[in-house]
XYZ file of C-alpha atoms in Angstrom:
608
model
C 20.049 -8.440 -26.050
C 20.555 -4.769 -25.229
C 18.491 -1.880 -26.541
C 21.352 0.300 -27.700
C 22.026 1.883 -31.068
C 24.643 -0.722 -31.994
C 22.278 -3.575 -31.216
C 19.438 -1.965 -33.185
C 21.778 -1.675 -36.160
C 22.801 -5.290 -35.687
C 19.161 -6.409 -35.651
C 18.353 -4.325 -38.721
C 20.881 -6.290 -40.728
C 19.892 -9.770 -39.567
C 18.188 -12.347 -41.835
C 14.420 -12.256 -42.324
C 14.095 -15.491 -40.365
C 14.247 -13.535 -37.117
C 11.513 -13.992 -34.512
C 8.310 -11.978 -34.240
C 9.653 -10.108 -31.217
C 12.754 -9.110 -33.148
C 10.585 -7.929 -36.033
C 8.693 -5.732 -33.637
C 11.974 -4.307 -32.442
C 13.002 -3.536 -36.001
C 9.751 -1.684 -36.682
C 10.058 0.339 -33.490
C 13.799 0.929 -33.436
C 13.470 4.703 -33.673
C 10.900 5.008 -30.890
C 12.730 5.523 -27.623
C 9.595 5.367 -25.533
C 8.897 1.858 -26.789
C 12.288 0.760 -25.608
C 11.499 2.218 -22.200
C 8.203 0.350 -21.968
C 9.832 -3.045 -22.337
C 13.135 -2.438 -20.597
C 12.097 -4.709 -17.750
C 12.481 -7.673 -20.094
C 15.988 -6.800 -21.172
C 18.852 -7.402 -18.820
C 22.399 -8.595 -18.572
C 24.511 -9.969 -15.767
C 27.561 -7.848 -15.041
C 30.895 -8.951 -13.644
C 29.695 -8.512 -10.047
C 26.812 -10.912 -10.692
C 24.311 -8.076 -10.283
C 21.301 -7.795 -12.533
C 21.412 -4.633 -14.617
C 18.230 -3.589 -16.409
C 18.823 -1.314 -19.358
C 17.066 0.434 -22.196
C 19.890 2.597 -23.453
C 23.093 4.038 -22.122
C 21.193 6.553 -19.975
C 18.569 4.202 -18.520
C 19.629 1.406 -16.219
C 19.221 0.083 -12.725
C 21.669 -2.115 -10.880
C 20.569 -4.405 -8.106
C 22.318 -3.151 -4.975
C 24.373 -5.264 -2.630
C 23.262 -5.714 0.942
C 20.470 -7.288 2.977
C 17.831 -9.175 0.979
C 14.482 -8.587 2.671
C 12.711 -11.345 0.736
C 10.314 -8.697 -0.603
C 9.643 -8.043 -4.273
C 8.974 -4.413 -5.085
C 7.897 -2.695 -8.296
C 10.617 -0.523 -9.800
C 9.386 2.205 -12.179
C 12.679 2.364 -14.073
C 12.516 -1.290 -15.136
C 8.715 -1.566 -14.948
C 8.923 -4.885 -13.170
C 9.176 -6.300 -9.664
C 12.702 -6.658 -8.326
C 14.271 -7.893 -5.110
C 14.139 -5.325 -2.311
C 17.698 -5.205 -0.965
C 18.741 -2.761 1.757
C 22.130 -1.214 2.350
C 21.873 -1.946 6.072
C 20.251 -5.023 7.579
C 16.772 -4.419 9.000
C 16.986 -0.665 8.369
C 15.610 1.269 5.407
C 16.751 4.803 4.621
C 13.697 6.480 3.123
C 13.169 9.995 1.788
C 9.574 11.117 1.213
C 8.484 14.183 -0.712
C 6.382 16.084 1.794
C 3.854 18.919 1.615
C 4.153 22.394 0.185
C 2.581 24.305 3.050
C 0.473 27.015 1.425
C -3.024 25.621 2.029
C -4.993 22.981 3.929
C -4.369 19.342 2.996
C -7.115 17.354 1.281
C -7.834 13.643 1.037
C -5.934 13.408 -2.244
C -2.776 14.300 -0.327
C -3.846 12.118 2.571
C -4.328 9.006 0.444
C -0.678 9.095 -0.637
C 0.655 9.443 2.902
C -1.730 6.823 4.306
C -0.647 4.321 1.660
C 3.032 4.953 2.311
C 2.317 4.678 6.043
C 0.781 1.250 5.396
C 3.989 0.134 3.658
C 6.071 1.536 6.508
C 3.958 -0.340 9.058
C 4.192 -3.596 7.089
C 7.980 -3.291 6.940
C 8.148 -2.779 10.700
C 5.483 -5.193 11.951
C 5.709 -8.033 9.431
C 9.343 -7.955 8.329
C 10.926 -6.364 11.417
C 12.517 -3.569 9.371
C 13.010 -0.169 10.964
C 12.334 2.872 8.798
C 14.459 5.982 9.036
C 11.982 8.252 7.275
C 13.019 11.740 6.257
C 10.266 14.038 4.949
C 10.724 17.502 3.553
C 8.442 20.460 4.148
C 8.567 22.958 1.299
C 8.269 26.342 2.988
C 9.851 28.284 0.103
C 7.766 28.154 -3.070
C 5.957 30.255 -5.684
C 2.549 29.184 -4.338
C 3.471 30.310 -0.830
C 4.595 33.696 -2.130
C 1.326 34.093 -4.041
C -0.654 33.145 -0.922
C 1.239 35.735 1.094
C 0.574 38.446 -1.501
C -3.129 37.552 -1.687
C -3.727 37.456 2.065
C -1.218 40.039 3.221
C 0.098 37.587 5.817
C 3.825 36.993 6.396
C 5.226 33.871 4.765
C 6.412 32.477 8.114
C 2.901 32.671 9.545
C 1.391 30.918 6.530
C 3.898 28.076 6.448
C 3.772 27.418 10.188
C -0.029 27.373 10.161
C -0.391 24.924 7.305
C 2.517 22.731 8.394
C 0.867 22.305 11.798
C -2.458 21.567 10.111
C -0.862 18.986 7.824
C 0.765 16.979 10.596
C -2.355 17.261 12.762
C -4.501 15.850 9.951
C -2.015 13.062 9.294
C -2.075 12.177 13.001
C -5.883 12.021 12.907
C -5.589 9.533 10.038
C -3.108 7.405 11.969
C -0.066 8.280 9.862
C 3.127 7.814 11.860
C 5.319 10.941 12.064
C 8.588 11.016 10.080
C 11.883 10.383 11.829
C 13.345 13.589 10.383
C 11.474 16.693 9.208
C 13.535 18.796 6.791
C 12.312 22.341 6.169
C 13.815 24.048 3.133
C 14.564 27.250 5.039
C 16.778 25.267 7.428
C 18.865 23.832 4.579
C 19.672 26.926 2.502
C 23.484 26.625 3.039
C 23.418 22.968 1.906
C 21.333 23.894 -1.144
C 23.710 26.708 -2.122
C 26.661 24.339 -1.771
C 24.867 21.723 -3.876
C 24.189 24.186 -6.708
C 27.739 25.590 -6.545
C 29.253 22.145 -6.953
C 27.058 21.426 -9.975
C 28.244 24.708 -11.482
C 31.878 23.902 -10.731
C 31.477 20.511 -12.439
C 30.041 22.160 -15.534
C 26.479 20.885 -15.143
C 24.952 24.285 -14.366
C 25.092 27.754 -15.874
C 24.169 31.271 -14.751
C 21.764 33.650 -16.438
C 21.736 37.426 -16.552
C 18.940 37.584 -13.988
C 20.987 35.872 -11.279
C 19.394 32.450 -11.780
C 21.209 29.129 -12.215
C 19.944 26.348 -14.495
C 20.837 22.679 -14.780
C 22.233 21.795 -18.215
C 20.397 18.663 -19.335
C 22.432 18.157 -22.520
C 25.689 18.507 -20.629
C 24.524 15.807 -18.220
C 23.642 13.513 -21.122
C 21.570 10.934 -19.230
C 18.278 12.745 -18.870
C 14.995 10.896 -19.411
C 15.173 7.804 -17.192
C 11.576 8.076 -15.971
C 10.137 9.716 -19.070
C 11.516 10.610 -22.457
C 10.854 14.135 -23.627
C 12.118 15.422 -26.958
C 14.030 18.672 -26.678
C 12.045 21.449 -28.306
C 12.773 25.120 -28.467
C 10.609 26.869 -25.892
C 9.490 30.265 -27.119
C 10.033 32.969 -24.565
C 12.707 30.908 -22.810
C 15.397 30.967 -25.496
C 17.061 33.989 -23.949
C 17.106 32.330 -20.532
C 17.582 28.574 -20.978
C 19.945 26.803 -23.332
C 17.565 23.864 -23.719
C 13.838 23.636 -23.108
C 14.391 20.746 -20.665
C 16.779 22.727 -18.459
C 15.364 23.597 -15.041
C 16.106 26.173 -12.374
C 18.457 25.304 -9.528
C 18.511 28.835 -8.138
C 16.117 31.688 -8.873
C 17.277 35.294 -8.860
C 15.216 37.397 -6.490
C 12.304 39.568 -7.586
C 10.766 42.486 -5.668
C 8.656 41.308 -2.740
C 10.074 37.772 -2.679
C 12.123 36.173 0.098
C 15.816 35.872 -0.719
C 19.125 34.567 0.592
C 22.681 35.512 -0.291
C 24.541 33.266 -2.729
C 27.508 33.357 -5.134
C 24.990 34.406 -7.827
C 23.441 37.220 -5.814
C 20.239 37.356 -3.848
C 17.776 34.580 -4.635
C 16.026 31.419 -3.504
C 16.198 27.694 -4.311
C 14.449 26.081 -7.238
C 11.863 23.478 -6.258
C 13.608 20.369 -7.596
C 17.005 20.996 -6.030
C 15.577 21.239 -2.511
C 14.906 17.513 -2.161
C 18.220 16.493 -3.718
C 20.274 18.727 -1.442
C 18.406 17.814 1.741
C 18.325 14.059 1.107
C 21.992 14.037 0.090
C 22.996 15.972 3.201
C 21.480 13.247 5.407
C 21.726 9.997 3.410
C 24.675 10.762 1.130
C 25.332 9.623 -2.442
C 23.066 6.565 -2.331
C 20.160 5.416 -0.192
C 17.311 2.913 -0.251
C 13.920 4.484 -1.002
C 12.481 7.708 -2.390
C 8.694 8.147 -2.495
C 6.008 10.494 -3.729
C 2.785 10.656 -5.694
C 2.673 9.545 -9.323
C 2.454 13.191 -10.408
C 6.015 13.705 -9.145
C 7.573 11.137 -11.478
C 8.082 13.788 -14.129
C 9.514 16.309 -13.978
C 10.259 16.433 -10.245
C 11.832 13.015 -9.664
C 13.389 13.023 -13.123
C 15.107 16.312 -12.293
C 16.072 15.145 -8.824
C 17.695 12.037 -10.245
C 19.614 13.913 -12.926
C 21.036 16.633 -10.699
C 21.837 14.213 -7.850
C 23.710 11.748 -10.056
C 25.579 14.657 -11.637
C 26.439 16.014 -8.182
C 27.629 12.679 -6.750
C 29.184 11.365 -9.973
C 27.188 8.128 -9.982
C 24.366 6.503 -11.954
C 22.153 5.392 -9.084
C 21.319 7.929 -6.418
C 18.258 6.031 -5.163
C 17.907 2.254 -5.252
C 14.077 2.123 -5.204
C 11.319 4.575 -6.080
C 7.775 4.323 -4.711
C 4.994 6.208 -6.466
C 1.425 6.184 -5.183
C -1.595 6.412 -7.456
C -3.826 9.467 -7.333
C -7.220 9.720 -5.692
C -10.063 10.676 -8.041
C -13.630 11.644 -7.353
C -16.111 9.286 -8.983
C -17.008 10.421 -12.471
C -14.012 12.736 -12.842
C -10.906 12.075 -14.890
C -8.645 14.622 -13.205
C -6.978 14.037 -9.868
C -8.160 15.854 -6.776
C -6.545 19.281 -6.884
C -7.050 22.693 -5.324
C -6.663 24.320 -8.723
C -9.598 22.268 -10.040
C -11.688 23.040 -6.936
C -12.667 19.386 -6.533
C -11.139 18.769 -3.121
C -12.527 17.208 0.047
C -10.766 18.273 3.232
C -9.634 15.784 5.847
C -12.023 17.352 8.367
C -14.960 16.912 5.959
C -13.997 13.272 5.458
C -13.794 12.610 9.199
C -17.199 14.199 9.737
C -18.712 11.229 7.932
C -16.193 8.380 8.102
C -13.634 7.147 10.575
C -9.861 7.132 9.940
C -10.047 3.336 9.716
C -12.662 3.521 6.980
C -10.427 5.763 4.856
C -7.413 3.565 5.560
C -9.404 0.521 4.516
C -10.260 2.296 1.251
C -6.515 2.641 0.684
C -5.865 -0.982 1.650
C -8.380 -2.293 -0.876
C -6.242 -1.007 -3.768
C -2.541 -1.558 -4.380
C -0.517 1.542 -3.564
C 0.481 2.048 -7.229
C -3.110 2.074 -8.468
C -5.435 5.039 -8.588
C -8.288 5.210 -6.082
C -11.829 6.150 -6.944
C -13.452 8.024 -4.077
C -17.211 7.562 -4.050
C -20.004 6.748 -1.635
C -20.133 3.201 -3.010
C -16.401 2.612 -2.569
C -16.456 4.072 0.927
C -19.406 1.893 1.920
C -17.444 -1.165 0.819
C -14.518 -0.006 2.938
C -16.935 0.465 5.859
C -18.407 -2.994 5.255
C -15.005 -4.717 5.262
C -13.926 -2.868 8.416
C -17.218 -3.766 10.091
C -16.934 -7.424 9.070
C -13.490 -7.711 10.664
C -14.567 -5.894 13.821
C -17.714 -7.986 14.160
C -15.706 -11.180 13.744
C -13.465 -10.078 16.596
C -16.558 -9.351 18.701
C -18.025 -12.762 17.852
C -14.816 -14.425 18.976
C -14.783 -12.434 22.216
C -18.440 -13.228 22.864
C -17.726 -16.929 22.385
C -14.706 -16.780 24.698
C -16.814 -15.112 27.401
C -19.563 -17.716 27.056
C -22.118 -15.268 25.664
C -22.801 -17.293 22.529
C -22.831 -20.968 21.675
C -22.351 -22.690 18.360
C -21.665 -25.999 16.700
C -18.648 -28.042 17.727
C -15.466 -26.503 16.311
C -12.946 -28.753 14.513
C -9.850 -27.516 16.313
C -7.193 -29.027 14.045
C -8.893 -27.639 10.949
C -9.291 -24.243 12.627
C -5.580 -24.013 13.364
C -4.699 -25.151 9.848
C -6.952 -22.492 8.308
C -5.339 -19.862 10.488
C -1.820 -20.894 9.489
C -2.743 -21.000 5.803
C -4.130 -17.479 6.124
C -1.075 -16.233 7.980
C 1.284 -17.585 5.315
C -0.858 -16.256 2.468
C -1.041 -12.776 4.016
C 2.716 -12.592 4.532
C 3.262 -13.807 0.964
C 0.954 -11.063 -0.311
C 2.827 -8.422 1.691
C 6.127 -9.670 0.282
C 4.706 -9.328 -3.231
C 4.981 -5.544 -3.626
C 2.836 -4.928 -0.518
C -0.264 -6.475 -2.091
C -2.781 -5.421 0.552
C -5.894 -6.307 -1.523
C -4.704 -9.909 -1.792
C -3.865 -9.983 1.915
C -7.376 -8.784 2.789
C -8.888 -11.348 0.441
C -7.284 -14.088 2.510
C -8.394 -12.455 5.761
C -11.997 -12.357 4.557
C -11.845 -16.038 3.611
C -10.744 -16.816 7.173
C -13.618 -14.730 8.542
C -16.126 -16.451 6.293
C -14.856 -19.853 7.404
C -14.896 -18.924 11.106
C -18.355 -17.446 10.860
C -19.685 -20.781 9.609
C -19.243 -21.969 13.183
C -19.594 -18.874 15.369
C -22.499 -17.580 13.318
C -24.512 -20.802 13.437
C -27.046 -21.501 16.192
C -27.285 -24.947 17.774
C -31.003 -25.712 18.067
C -31.301 -29.487 18.056
C -27.835 -30.799 18.830
C -26.060 -30.413 22.125
C -22.620 -28.834 22.167
C -20.285 -31.383 23.709
C -17.327 -29.061 24.330
C -16.136 -25.492 23.901
C -13.020 -24.822 21.806
C -11.738 -21.555 23.219
C -8.092 -21.939 22.192
C -8.498 -21.893 18.372
C -11.142 -19.156 18.543
C -8.825 -17.071 20.719
C -6.013 -17.649 18.213
C -8.145 -16.303 15.364
C -9.203 -13.324 17.481
C -5.624 -12.489 18.451
C -4.433 -12.771 14.856
C -7.119 -10.453 13.490
C -6.444 -7.861 16.186
C -2.703 -8.037 15.618
C -2.986 -7.778 11.839
C -5.317 -4.790 11.960
C -3.010 -3.097 14.443
C -0.078 -3.759 12.098
C -1.954 -2.036 9.287
C -3.072 0.874 11.462
C -6.765 -0.071 11.457
C -8.762 0.152 14.702
C -10.003 -3.349 15.450
C -12.559 -4.299 18.049
C -14.095 -1.772 20.406
C -12.417 1.587 20.769
C -13.385 4.878 22.358
C -16.177 6.629 20.526
C -14.637 10.030 21.174
C -11.300 11.350 22.264
C -11.263 12.466 25.851
C -9.662 11.920 29.206
C -11.250 8.484 29.671
C -8.985 5.547 29.024
C -9.996 2.710 26.758
C -10.348 0.424 29.754
C -12.689 2.744 31.641
C -14.739 3.395 28.546
C -14.991 -0.317 27.817
C -16.131 -1.103 31.353
C -18.683 1.694 31.401
C -20.329 0.571 28.180
C -20.232 -3.065 29.272
C -22.036 -2.096 32.498
C -24.791 -0.229 30.635
C -25.267 -3.045 28.122
C -25.333 -5.652 30.894
C -27.998 -3.705 32.837
C -30.079 -3.329 29.697
C -29.744 -7.045 29.001
C -31.158 -7.826 32.473
C -34.134 -5.580 31.744
C -34.750 -7.362 28.450
C -34.362 -10.794 30.017
C -36.923 -9.900 32.664
C -39.338 -8.534 30.069
C -38.971 -11.670 27.931
C -39.412 -14.192 30.766
C -43.095 -14.950 30.115
C -42.981 -18.345 31.837
C -41.771 -16.912 35.131
C -44.414 -14.148 35.086
C -47.227 -16.635 34.392
C -46.028 -18.871 37.249
C -45.960 -15.968 39.698
C -49.378 -14.795 38.506
C -50.732 -18.315 38.939
C -49.528 -18.366 42.537
C -51.792 -15.341 43.107
C -54.783 -16.917 41.401
C -54.522 -15.018 38.134
C -55.465 -17.091 35.038
C -52.805 -17.581 32.362
C -54.719 -15.693 29.659
C -55.188 -12.726 31.962
C -51.536 -12.922 33.034
C -50.379 -12.669 29.434
C -52.432 -9.543 28.840
C -51.283 -8.076 32.137
C -47.661 -8.779 31.249
C -47.931 -6.772 28.027
C -49.216 -3.783 29.969
C -46.863 -3.991 32.947
C -43.703 -4.710 30.971
C -44.278 -2.186 28.186
C -42.236 0.484 30.087
C -39.330 -2.007 30.297
C -39.252 -2.411 26.520
C -39.497 1.340 26.055
C -36.606 1.835 28.478
C -34.564 -0.732 26.553
C -35.227 1.076 23.279
C -34.417 4.452 24.848
C -31.080 3.207 26.154
C -30.209 1.827 22.735
C -31.177 5.065 21.002
C -29.354 7.297 23.495
C -26.157 5.231 23.331
C -26.120 5.557 19.559
C -26.964 9.255 19.384
C -24.791 10.456 22.247
C -21.632 8.322 22.170
C -21.908 6.456 18.839
C -22.356 3.055 20.474
C -24.487 0.606 18.537
C -26.035 -2.183 20.637
C -26.659 -5.404 18.721
C -29.401 -7.651 20.148
C -29.172 -11.319 19.256
C -30.700 -14.568 20.390
C -27.673 -15.223 22.597
C -27.461 -11.783 24.182
C -26.329 -8.282 23.303
C -23.007 -7.021 22.005
C -21.876 -3.518 21.098
C -19.551 -1.691 18.739
C -18.567 1.853 17.841
C -20.046 3.429 14.716
C -18.999 6.715 13.193
C -21.230 9.799 12.954
C -23.050 9.941 9.658
C -23.209 6.201 9.123
C -26.704 4.814 8.708
C -27.392 1.916 11.052
C -29.898 -0.785 10.267
C -31.716 -2.405 13.138
C -31.860 -6.178 13.272
C -32.390 -8.797 15.889
C -29.170 -10.600 15.086
C -26.354 -8.522 13.639
C -23.694 -11.165 13.286
C -20.677 -10.893 11.023
C -21.588 -9.610 7.571
C -20.910 -12.194 4.898
C -18.544 -10.189 2.696
C -16.303 -11.946 0.228
C -13.229 -10.460 -1.439
C -12.206 -12.449 -4.528
C -8.548 -12.894 -5.382
C -8.749 -9.835 -7.610
C -9.277 -7.697 -4.543
C -12.751 -6.461 -5.471
C -15.220 -6.446 -2.612
C -18.626 -8.007 -3.034
C -21.432 -8.446 -0.582
């Protein structure tokens, strides 16, 4: 059953015995947006055996031919998960809407790029798919011109400064650099050619001011992402033919940058930049286009319309990825410079680590909106800490620093394999990172039942290093795949290598452990005192006095390591371990800081 005018008419004249669903359709037959909302349930199989989702003659998506990755991905045009099929085997051609470089990036921007970076890493590490990622940098824009006028600085200086800052901040957050960086100023000839062809095909028209607009009614298929009724826009009637029309080329104004074109001096419109640049590299059809959810309309809607008109096809991009916004707790509007509710990347990293912010992104599906709050960040910190501490527990066991109950090796391996399969299944289900983490936390909880228990009465008959090592390796590998620092890393960037840093801290912790062991060895002290004729009661009192400086030294070392290089030393019954904490995080002292018992239910919510 197709949602087209002929089918609606056909339904309207059917007998009253029709189903409830059909009755709903009859009541809503004039509401286009309703048709859009349920288009994922309406499909037909065409002659090429491809699934075509459709709402009306201007809204459809055809499953492409090519390499089936085995991944299901949400498609915003059909509002359902579809098979992720690539044009080329093991290679995805991906265009990402990048920054407009007129100001410093904030964590709202960062959350989108971190989440897309997570997907890119999953494709590469889990599914062995290379990503040819092209990202644009908008260095020609109204906001940049305004910034230049306000500050008196040249546009080139502004754009270069903020572009460098953007990529530096993304690097700090562990976001992999794009394969291709496309700056608008470098693609002006391609943009002019793109607009000229649209004009030649009758899809664009000139105005008296030297601007060129895209003719939405002439195109006839506008509104695939969002339906917007055409209304007369006061003040625009003498410029645009239709209120939905948008600028492809803007005639120059005094004080603005300009380039020569068939329409006179001017500059590109915002929407056409991405279409022209992506088409010049990937052609008439490619795999993935991404951006924040705020770009769905009008930016991606306009991109899609002008690109399909330019190439003469109905499907310029096979898959669209849109990330949810980041919101501050208690606010309904997204983080935005115009609303003055932004947190800079540098401010974030003054309190939390890049891994903590990445974990915040991992705990919510990329399509969903993220609430940024102290509570949510502490849960992200807790999950990151639980994974890191589990890795440390495994390493301590492997090095003979802790003992535990006998480990059922066969069951251990089975639990690991079940987790591995469940995690990969979650990744293949629209990159469901919350579900993947839920399974990881179940594995940690299970493992900690053994490594976290102390054997007081029973004697351990054997050590099971192999299964514990397998769990440790898997957790390290998975966190590395997701871009999360796992285990012990350098507390600060510097010239020291990880190996040297690791050895230095190990040496300090080992020396401190010897001091503590000496100070705790009451039996040995009493025996030595007895050999010199000192009574046991007197020896105990003497020990408190003589060994007090040793305990003070131990506490000083622990305090200095934390305050100077962010190393937290954890003292337990079986010895001392250490881990890196980030500045600003409050650390609770405890005698035995084993893995935190944090559970993530299947819903993805974190509970302690």
